[in-house]
Amino acid sequence: MVSSEAAPFAKTGGLADVLGSLPPALCALGVDCAVVLPRYASIDVTLAECVYNGMRVYLGGGYYEVDIFRRDVRGVAFFFVEHAGLYGRDGIYGDRFGEFGDNPVRYAVLCGAALGVARYLFPTDIFHCHDWQGGLVPLYLKNLGAGDPALHNVRSVFTIHNLGYQGLVARDRLWDLGVEDRFYRSDLIELNGMASLLKAGIVFADALTTVSPRYAAEIQTPEYGYGLDGLLRARSAVLTGLLNGCDYGEWNPEMDPYLAANFSAGDLTGKQKCKQALLDEFGLGDRVHKPLLGIVSRLAHQKGFDLLDGVLDEMLGYRDLTLVVLGSGDRDVENLFWAFAARYPRNLIFWHGFNHPLAHRIEAGSDLFLMPSRYEPCGLNQIYSLRYGALPVVRATGGLDDTVDAETGFKFWRFDSWDLAECLRHALAVYAEPARFRAMQQAAMRKDFSWAKSAQRYLDLYQLVLNRE
Ligand code: ADP
Ligand code: GLC
């Protein structure tokens, strides 16, 4: 697998969770599985072994010399590509000044190095590449020619975790990525006057997947297709939606080490203690009998929190619920939460940043969990919320629609503040009836989204792709 993130090594969102849990689930099914990712500055390689010193990755007119480190975790071989100039900085995709301008080169080198790993270190039948950062592997593979016997039969699967990030590059930079100008065509990698590395993956992979059935259908429509819906319709015969799984080793309230108390569907007393502890942490301990709504998210446009602007005065004022928000991202959304936190200091906590233990404590302490996404390829947080008895309040889109139902959560359809407000009112009305609310929590906690089933589907797909002529 080729990816820009994998838990526990590098994470900004759900992509990392998938790369941390699908590979071990595949190993459990007997697959030899490796993950290739950059050695970011934050990744400690003291426990890893240097398995290739000075591997040359040729791109355009020159080459990059990288070292490859290997560390095995839960049966999976992780290969870290080290290049101080490209990856040895603070931040994964950017720093406080914004996105790194050379991201396309950084990930082209990752893709080139992944071919090297397959050539010299880990003989490979299939490359499974994720998002635009892995998009050049299928293109490189299809265009190696017969000159590379180690790779010319290797197949590729490309997974779209998010169509909103397209890996756009100016045409005159393609040469630096080892991509010839002849690929710059509207039926190949050109997209709206730029080259798209995401499109390269979609065009050249042998099979395509995305992370929920509903999103697989949505991206074939103009509304969700980002200009790629026509291409995706044309490739629909090789496109499937495979729902992400949940790593219940990590997200399980019965043994979660981050919690003040553990709990299960059969005994929810610990959940009340978690709620009390979470409120105490922020000096709001007297509010334990009020409904608590949690948010843990990248605060990106995709996530739809701008809808709250028309809703929070009613919810925090008149209805007096408690809202705990953990996240960072777009300035506008951050400012919205800062402004409401200033207006409602007694019942809105905004914890700005990334905090893994707090994410667990919010899932455990919340009664309700909010994801009003514009679009959501799969979404993992609502799956975690279900297991933690924090009933999801979601917009019915993508994986949110596929994983939440009327027995386990609350959905609204139109992307509109009014509809969100109505949905929250309904959720609060159910909260006010403890027996009914508890029955929903128990139904939610008993849902099973473990990886085993989804991993088997990936394995079936790999076999299909390998057996195809
Ligand atoms: P996306 O991948 O679009 O960000 P997902 O719901 O699939 O959305 O996955 C988000 C993952 O990132 C979850 O594991 C969630 O707990 C984690 N996460 C997001 N923001 C934060 C944060 N601020 N602190 C800690 N974990 C976070
Ligand atoms: C993306 C999507 C999210 C999905 C995750 C893992 O970041 O935004 O919906 O759960 O990838 O597939």
Coordinates of C-alpha atoms and ligand atoms in Angstrom, one line a residue:
M1 CA 0.0 0.0 0.0
V2 CA 1.1 3.5 -0.7
S3 CA -0.2 6.3 1.5
S4 CA 0.7 9.7 3.0
E5 CA -0.7 8.7 6.4
A6 CA -0.9 5.7 8.6
A7 CA -1.7 5.4 12.3
P8 CA 0.1 5.4 14.6
F9 CA 2.9 7.0 12.7
A10 CA 1.3 10.0 10.9
K11 CA -2.3 11.1 11.2
T12 CA -4.4 14.1 10.2
G13 CA -7.7 12.2 9.6
G14 CA -9.4 8.9 8.9
L15 CA -7.0 7.9 6.1
A16 CA -4.5 7.2 8.8
D17 CA -7.0 5.1 10.7
V18 CA -7.7 3.0 7.6
L19 CA -3.9 2.4 6.9
G20 CA -3.4 1.5 10.5
S21 CA -6.1 -1.1 10.6
L22 CA -6.9 -2.5 7.1
P23 CA -3.3 -3.9 6.6
P24 CA -3.3 -5.9 9.8
A25 CA -6.8 -7.2 9.0
L26 CA -5.5 -8.4 5.6
C27 CA -2.6 -10.0 7.3
A28 CA -5.1 -11.9 9.5
L29 CA -6.5 -13.3 6.2
G30 CA -3.1 -14.5 5.2
V31 CA -2.0 -11.6 2.9
D32 CA 1.6 -10.4 3.0
C33 CA 1.1 -6.7 3.3
A34 CA 3.5 -3.7 3.4
V35 CA 2.8 0.0 3.7
V36 CA 5.1 2.6 2.2
L37 CA 5.0 6.1 3.6
P38 CA 7.3 9.1 4.0
R39 CA 9.5 9.3 7.1
Y40 CA 8.2 12.6 8.4
A41 CA 10.3 14.4 11.0
S42 CA 7.8 13.3 13.7
I43 CA 8.3 9.6 12.9
D44 CA 10.9 8.0 15.2
V45 CA 12.9 5.4 13.3
T46 CA 15.1 4.2 16.2
L47 CA 13.1 1.0 16.4
A48 CA 13.2 0.6 12.6
E49 CA 16.0 -1.0 10.5
C50 CA 17.7 0.7 7.6
V51 CA 17.1 -1.8 4.8
Y52 CA 18.3 0.2 1.8
N53 CA 20.8 2.9 1.8
G54 CA 20.9 5.4 -1.0
M55 CA 18.0 4.2 -3.2
R56 CA 17.8 6.4 -6.4
V57 CA 14.4 7.5 -7.4
Y58 CA 14.7 8.9 -11.0
L59 CA 12.2 11.6 -11.9
G60 CA 12.5 13.9 -14.9
G61 CA 16.1 14.8 -15.6
G62 CA 17.5 13.9 -12.2
Y63 CA 17.1 11.6 -9.2
Y64 CA 16.5 11.8 -5.5
E65 CA 18.5 9.6 -3.2
V66 CA 16.4 8.1 -0.3
D67 CA 17.0 5.7 2.5
I68 CA 14.4 3.1 3.3
F69 CA 13.7 2.0 6.9
R70 CA 11.5 -1.0 7.9
R71 CA 9.6 -1.7 11.0
D72 CA 7.0 -4.5 11.4
V73 CA 3.9 -3.8 13.4
R74 CA 1.0 -6.3 13.8
G75 CA 2.3 -8.4 11.0
V76 CA 2.6 -5.5 8.6
A77 CA 5.9 -4.3 7.1
F78 CA 6.0 -0.5 7.3
F79 CA 8.6 1.0 4.9
F80 CA 9.6 4.6 5.7
V81 CA 11.1 6.7 2.9
E82 CA 13.6 9.0 4.3
H83 CA 14.8 12.2 2.5
A84 CA 15.6 15.1 4.8
G85 CA 15.0 17.8 2.2
L86 CA 11.5 16.5 1.3
Y87 CA 10.1 15.0 4.5
G88 CA 12.3 16.2 7.4
R89 CA 10.1 19.2 8.3
D90 CA 7.5 20.0 10.8
G91 CA 4.0 19.1 9.5
I92 CA 2.7 16.5 7.2
Y93 CA 1.2 18.6 4.3
G94 CA 2.1 22.0 5.5
D95 CA 3.1 24.3 8.4
R96 CA 1.8 27.5 9.8
F97 CA 2.6 29.3 6.6
G98 CA 0.3 27.0 4.6
E99 CA 0.6 24.0 2.3
F100 CA 4.1 23.0 1.2
G101 CA 4.5 24.2 -2.4
D102 CA 6.4 21.0 -3.4
N103 CA 3.9 18.5 -2.2
P104 CA 3.5 17.0 -5.7
V105 CA 7.2 16.3 -5.8
R106 CA 7.2 14.9 -2.3
Y107 CA 4.6 12.4 -3.2
A108 CA 6.0 11.6 -6.6
V109 CA 9.2 10.6 -4.9
L110 CA 7.1 8.5 -2.4
C111 CA 5.5 6.7 -5.4
G112 CA 8.8 6.2 -7.1
A113 CA 10.3 4.9 -3.9
A114 CA 7.4 2.5 -3.5
L115 CA 8.3 1.0 -6.9
G116 CA 11.8 0.6 -5.6
V117 CA 10.5 -1.2 -2.5
A118 CA 8.6 -3.6 -4.7
R119 CA 11.6 -4.1 -6.9
Y120 CA 14.3 -4.8 -4.2
L121 CA 12.7 -5.3 -0.8
F122 CA 9.1 -6.6 -1.0
P123 CA 8.1 -8.5 -4.2
T124 CA 4.6 -7.4 -4.9
D125 CA 1.6 -8.6 -6.9
I126 CA -0.6 -5.6 -6.3
F127 CA -0.1 -2.0 -5.4
H128 CA -3.0 -0.6 -3.4
C129 CA -2.7 3.2 -3.6
H130 CA -4.6 5.8 -1.6
D131 CA -5.8 9.3 -2.6
W132 CA -3.9 11.7 -4.9
Q133 CA -0.6 11.2 -3.0
G134 CA -0.6 7.6 -4.3
G135 CA -2.0 8.5 -7.7
L136 CA 1.2 8.3 -9.7
V137 CA 1.9 4.6 -8.9
P138 CA -0.7 3.4 -11.4
L139 CA 0.5 5.8 -14.0
Y140 CA 4.2 4.8 -13.6
L141 CA 3.3 1.1 -13.6
K142 CA 1.3 1.3 -16.8
N143 CA 4.1 3.1 -18.5
L144 CA 7.2 1.2 -17.5
G145 CA 7.2 -0.8 -20.6
A146 CA 8.6 -4.3 -20.7
G147 CA 12.0 -3.0 -19.5
D148 CA 11.2 -3.8 -15.9
P149 CA 10.5 -7.5 -15.5
A150 CA 10.1 -7.1 -11.7
L151 CA 7.1 -4.8 -12.1
H152 CA 5.5 -5.1 -15.5
N153 CA 2.9 -7.6 -14.4
V154 CA 2.1 -5.8 -11.2
R155 CA -1.6 -4.7 -10.9
S156 CA -2.9 -1.6 -9.1
V157 CA -6.0 -0.8 -7.0
F158 CA -6.7 2.9 -6.3
T159 CA -8.9 4.0 -3.4
I160 CA -10.5 7.4 -3.3
H161 CA -10.9 8.5 0.3
N162 CA -11.8 12.0 -0.7
L163 CA -12.5 13.4 -4.2
G164 CA -12.2 17.0 -2.9
Y165 CA -8.3 16.8 -2.9
Q166 CA -7.2 16.5 -6.4
G167 CA -3.4 16.9 -6.3
L168 CA -3.3 19.7 -8.9
V169 CA -0.1 20.5 -10.7
A170 CA 0.8 23.0 -13.4
R171 CA 1.5 21.4 -16.7
D172 CA 5.1 22.7 -16.9
R173 CA 5.9 21.0 -13.5
L174 CA 4.9 17.5 -14.8
W175 CA 8.4 16.8 -16.0
D176 CA 9.8 17.2 -12.5
L177 CA 7.4 14.4 -11.4
G178 CA 8.6 12.0 -14.0
V179 CA 5.4 12.4 -16.1
E180 CA 5.8 13.1 -19.8
D181 CA 3.8 15.9 -21.4
R182 CA 1.9 13.5 -23.6
F183 CA -0.2 12.6 -20.6
Y184 CA -1.6 16.1 -20.4
R185 CA -4.9 15.3 -22.2
S186 CA -8.5 15.7 -21.1
D187 CA -9.0 11.9 -21.4
L188 CA -5.9 11.3 -19.2
I189 CA -4.7 13.6 -16.5
E190 CA -5.8 17.1 -17.4
L191 CA -8.5 18.6 -15.2
N192 CA -9.7 22.2 -15.7
G193 CA -6.4 23.5 -17.1
M194 CA -4.2 21.7 -14.6
A195 CA -2.8 18.2 -14.2
S196 CA -4.5 16.1 -11.5
L197 CA -2.6 13.3 -9.7
L198 CA -5.9 12.0 -8.4
K199 CA -7.1 11.7 -11.9
A200 CA -3.9 9.8 -12.8
G201 CA -4.9 7.2 -10.2
I202 CA -8.5 7.0 -11.5
V203 CA -7.4 6.7 -15.1
F204 CA -4.5 4.2 -14.8
A205 CA -5.5 1.9 -11.9
D206 CA -6.8 -1.6 -12.7
A207 CA -9.6 -1.2 -10.2
L208 CA -11.1 1.7 -8.2
T209 CA -12.7 1.7 -4.8
T210 CA -14.1 4.3 -2.6
V211 CA -14.9 4.0 1.1
S212 CA -18.7 3.6 1.2
P213 CA -21.3 2.3 -1.3
R214 CA -23.3 5.6 -1.1
Y215 CA -20.3 7.7 -1.9
A216 CA -19.4 5.4 -4.8
A217 CA -22.8 6.4 -6.3
E218 CA -22.6 10.1 -5.3
I219 CA -19.3 10.7 -7.0
Q220 CA -20.8 9.7 -10.3
T221 CA -23.1 12.7 -10.1
P222 CA -22.2 16.3 -11.0
E223 CA -23.1 17.5 -7.5
Y224 CA -20.4 15.4 -5.8
G225 CA -18.1 14.7 -8.8
Y226 CA -15.7 17.7 -8.8
G227 CA -15.6 17.5 -12.6
L228 CA -14.6 13.8 -12.5
D229 CA -18.1 12.4 -12.5
G230 CA -18.1 11.7 -16.2
L231 CA -14.9 9.8 -16.0
L232 CA -16.1 7.9 -12.9
R233 CA -19.3 6.9 -14.8
A234 CA -17.2 5.7 -17.6
R235 CA -15.1 3.6 -15.2
S236 CA -18.1 2.5 -13.1
A237 CA -17.6 -1.2 -14.1
V238 CA -14.4 -1.2 -12.1
L239 CA -15.5 1.1 -9.3
T240 CA -16.8 -0.3 -6.0
G241 CA -17.8 1.2 -2.7
L242 CA -16.3 -0.8 0.2
L243 CA -17.2 0.5 3.6
N244 CA -14.4 1.2 6.0
G245 CA -14.2 -0.8 9.2
C246 CA -13.5 0.2 12.8
D247 CA -10.5 -0.9 14.7
Y248 CA -12.3 -2.1 17.9
G249 CA -8.9 -2.7 19.5
E250 CA -8.4 1.0 19.6
W251 CA -12.0 2.2 19.8
N252 CA -13.7 0.1 22.5
P253 CA -15.3 1.7 25.6
E254 CA -15.0 -1.7 27.4
M255 CA -11.2 -1.4 27.6
D256 CA -10.3 2.1 26.4
P257 CA -7.3 3.2 28.6
Y258 CA -8.0 7.0 28.1
L259 CA -11.4 6.9 30.0
A260 CA -12.3 7.7 33.6
A261 CA -14.4 4.5 33.6
N262 CA -15.1 1.7 31.1
F263 CA -18.6 0.7 30.0
S264 CA -20.6 -1.5 27.7
A265 CA -24.1 -1.8 26.2
G266 CA -25.0 -4.0 29.1
D267 CA -23.9 -1.5 31.8
L268 CA -23.8 2.2 31.0
T269 CA -23.0 3.5 34.5
G270 CA -19.3 4.1 33.4
K271 CA -20.6 6.3 30.6
Q272 CA -22.1 8.7 33.1
K273 CA -18.8 8.9 34.9
C274 CA -17.0 9.7 31.7
K275 CA -19.5 12.5 31.1
Q276 CA -18.9 13.9 34.5
A277 CA -15.1 13.6 34.1
L278 CA -15.2 15.4 30.8
L279 CA -17.3 18.2 32.2
D280 CA -15.1 18.5 35.3
E281 CA -12.0 18.8 33.0
F282 CA -13.5 22.1 31.7
G283 CA -15.0 23.3 35.0
L284 CA -18.5 22.5 34.0
G285 CA -19.2 19.7 36.4
D286 CA -22.6 21.0 37.4
R287 CA -24.0 20.5 33.9
V288 CA -24.0 16.7 34.0
H289 CA -27.8 16.5 33.6
K290 CA -27.9 18.7 30.5
P291 CA -27.5 17.0 27.1
L292 CA -23.9 17.0 25.9
L293 CA -23.1 17.3 22.2
G294 CA -19.6 16.4 20.9
I295 CA -17.6 17.3 17.8
V296 CA -14.2 15.9 16.9
S297 CA -13.1 16.9 13.4
R298 CA -10.9 18.5 10.9
L299 CA -12.7 21.8 10.6
A300 CA -12.7 21.7 6.8
H301 CA -15.4 23.1 4.5
Q302 CA -16.4 19.5 3.7
K303 CA -17.5 19.0 7.3
G304 CA -20.4 21.5 7.1
F305 CA -20.0 23.2 10.5
D306 CA -20.8 26.6 8.9
L307 CA -24.4 25.4 9.2
L308 CA -24.1 25.9 12.9
D309 CA -24.1 29.7 12.5
G310 CA -27.9 29.7 12.2
V311 CA -28.4 27.1 14.9
L312 CA -26.2 27.7 17.9
D313 CA -28.0 30.6 19.5
E314 CA -31.1 28.4 19.9
M315 CA -29.2 25.4 21.0
L316 CA -26.8 27.0 23.4
G317 CA -29.2 29.8 24.6
Y318 CA -32.8 28.7 24.7
R319 CA -32.1 24.9 24.8
D320 CA -29.0 25.2 27.0
L321 CA -27.1 22.2 25.8
T322 CA -23.4 21.7 26.3
L323 CA -21.2 21.6 23.3
V324 CA -17.6 20.3 23.3
V325 CA -15.6 20.9 20.1
L326 CA -12.2 19.5 19.3
G327 CA -10.5 20.4 16.1
S328 CA -8.7 22.8 13.9
G329 CA -8.8 23.8 10.2
D330 CA -10.4 26.5 8.1
R331 CA -10.1 30.0 9.7
D332 CA -13.8 30.8 9.1
V333 CA -15.0 27.7 11.0
E334 CA -12.5 28.3 13.8
N335 CA -13.6 31.9 14.1
L336 CA -17.2 30.7 14.3
F337 CA -16.4 28.5 17.3
W338 CA -14.3 31.1 18.9
A339 CA -17.1 33.7 18.6
F340 CA -19.7 31.4 20.1
A341 CA -17.3 30.2 22.8
A342 CA -16.9 33.8 23.9
R343 CA -20.7 34.3 23.9
Y344 CA -21.5 31.1 25.7
P345 CA -18.5 30.5 28.0
R346 CA -20.6 28.3 30.3
N347 CA -21.6 25.8 27.7
L348 CA -19.3 25.8 24.7
I349 CA -15.8 24.5 25.0
F350 CA -13.6 24.8 22.0
W351 CA -10.4 22.9 22.3
H352 CA -8.3 24.1 19.3
G353 CA -5.8 21.5 17.9
F354 CA -5.3 17.8 17.6
N355 CA -5.6 15.6 20.8
H356 CA -5.9 11.9 20.5
P357 CA -6.8 11.1 24.2
L358 CA -9.4 13.9 24.3
A359 CA -11.0 12.6 21.1
H360 CA -11.6 9.3 23.0
R361 CA -12.9 11.2 26.1
I362 CA -15.3 13.2 24.0
E363 CA -16.7 10.1 22.3
A364 CA -17.2 8.5 25.7
G365 CA -18.6 11.6 27.5
S366 CA -21.0 12.8 24.9
D367 CA -24.7 12.0 24.6
L368 CA -24.9 13.1 21.0
F369 CA -22.2 13.5 18.3
L370 CA -22.5 15.9 15.4
M371 CA -21.4 15.5 11.8
P372 CA -23.3 17.8 9.5
S373 CA -21.1 17.1 6.5
R374 CA -21.5 18.6 3.0
Y375 CA -20.1 15.3 1.8
E376 CA -18.6 12.4 3.7
P377 CA -16.8 9.6 1.8
C378 CA -17.1 7.3 4.8
G379 CA -16.6 9.0 8.1
L380 CA -15.1 7.0 11.0
N381 CA -16.1 9.2 13.9
Q382 CA -19.8 8.4 13.7
I383 CA -18.8 4.7 13.7
Y384 CA -16.8 5.3 16.9
S385 CA -19.7 7.3 18.3
L386 CA -22.0 4.4 17.8
R387 CA -19.8 2.1 19.8
Y388 CA -19.4 4.7 22.6
G389 CA -23.2 5.4 22.8
A390 CA -22.8 9.0 21.6
L391 CA -25.7 9.0 19.2
P392 CA -24.7 10.5 15.9
V393 CA -26.6 13.4 14.5
V394 CA -25.6 13.4 10.8
R395 CA -26.4 14.7 7.4
A396 CA -27.5 11.7 5.3
T397 CA -24.6 11.7 2.8
G398 CA -22.0 9.2 1.8
G399 CA -20.9 6.8 4.6
L400 CA -22.9 8.7 7.2
D401 CA -26.1 7.6 5.4
D402 CA -24.7 4.0 5.1
T403 CA -23.8 3.6 8.8
V404 CA -26.5 5.5 10.8
D405 CA -30.2 4.5 10.9
A406 CA -33.3 5.6 12.8
E407 CA -32.6 3.1 15.6
T408 CA -29.1 4.3 16.2
G409 CA -29.0 8.0 15.4
F410 CA -30.6 11.1 13.8
K411 CA -30.3 12.2 10.2
F412 CA -31.2 15.2 8.1
W413 CA -31.1 15.3 4.3
R414 CA -31.0 18.8 2.9
F415 CA -27.8 20.8 3.6
D416 CA -29.6 23.6 5.4
S417 CA -29.4 25.1 8.9
W418 CA -33.2 24.8 9.3
D419 CA -33.0 21.0 8.7
L420 CA -30.1 20.6 11.1
A421 CA -31.9 22.5 13.8
E422 CA -35.0 20.4 13.4
C423 CA -32.9 17.2 13.6
L424 CA -31.2 18.5 16.8
R425 CA -34.6 19.3 18.3
H426 CA -35.8 15.8 17.6
A427 CA -32.6 14.3 19.2
L428 CA -33.1 16.5 22.3
A429 CA -36.7 15.4 22.5
V430 CA -35.6 11.8 22.6
Y431 CA -32.9 12.6 25.1
A432 CA -35.6 13.9 27.4
E433 CA -37.1 10.4 27.5
P434 CA -34.3 8.4 29.2
A435 CA -35.6 4.9 28.6
R436 CA -36.1 5.6 24.9
F437 CA -32.7 7.2 24.6
R438 CA -30.9 4.4 26.4
A439 CA -32.6 1.8 24.1
M440 CA -31.1 3.7 21.1
Q441 CA -27.7 3.9 22.8
Q442 CA -27.7 0.1 23.3
A443 CA -28.8 -0.5 19.7
A444 CA -26.0 1.8 18.5
M445 CA -23.3 0.1 20.7
R446 CA -24.3 -3.3 19.5
K447 CA -23.7 -2.4 15.8
D448 CA -20.6 -4.2 14.4
F449 CA -18.4 -2.5 11.8
S450 CA -15.3 -4.5 12.4
W451 CA -12.7 -4.7 9.7
A452 CA -12.9 -8.5 9.1
K453 CA -15.8 -8.2 6.6
S454 CA -14.4 -5.2 4.7
A455 CA -10.9 -6.7 4.6
Q456 CA -12.3 -9.9 3.0
R457 CA -14.0 -7.7 0.3
Y458 CA -10.7 -6.1 -0.5
L459 CA -9.0 -9.5 -0.7
D460 CA -11.8 -10.7 -3.1
L461 CA -11.1 -7.6 -5.2
Y462 CA -7.4 -8.2 -5.3
Q463 CA -8.0 -11.7 -6.5
L464 CA -10.4 -10.5 -9.2
V465 CA -7.8 -8.0 -10.4
L466 CA -5.0 -10.5 -10.4
N467 CA -7.1 -13.1 -12.4
R468 CA -8.2 -10.6 -15.0
E469 CA -6.4 -10.8 -18.3
Ligands
ADP1 P1 -11.7 12.7 7.9 O1 -10.8 11.6 7.5 O2 -12.4 13.3 6.8 O3 -11.0 13.7 8.7 P2 -13.0 10.6 9.6 O4 -14.3 10.7 10.4 O5 -12.9 9.5 8.6 O6 -12.9 12.0 8.8 O7 -11.8 10.4 10.5 C1 -11.3 11.4 11.4 C2 -10.3 10.8 12.3 O8 -9.4 11.8 12.8 C3 -10.9 10.1 13.5 O9 -10.0 9.1 14.0 C4 -10.9 11.3 14.5 O10 -10.9 10.9 15.8 C5 -9.6 12.0 14.2 N1 -9.5 13.4 14.5 C6 -10.0 14.4 13.7 N2 -9.7 15.6 14.3 C7 -9.1 15.4 15.4 C8 -8.5 16.2 16.5 N3 -8.6 17.5 16.4 N4 -7.9 15.6 17.5 C9 -7.9 14.2 17.6 N5 -8.3 13.4 16.6 C10 -8.9 14.0 15.6
GLC2 C1 -11.3 10.8 4.1 C2 -12.8 11.1 4.3 C3 -13.5 10.3 5.4 C4 -13.1 8.9 5.4 C5 -11.5 8.8 5.5 C6 -11.0 7.4 5.5 O1 -10.5 11.6 4.9 O2 -13.0 12.5 4.4 O3 -14.9 10.4 5.2 O4 -13.6 8.2 6.5 O5 -11.0 9.4 4.4 O6 -11.4 6.6 4.4

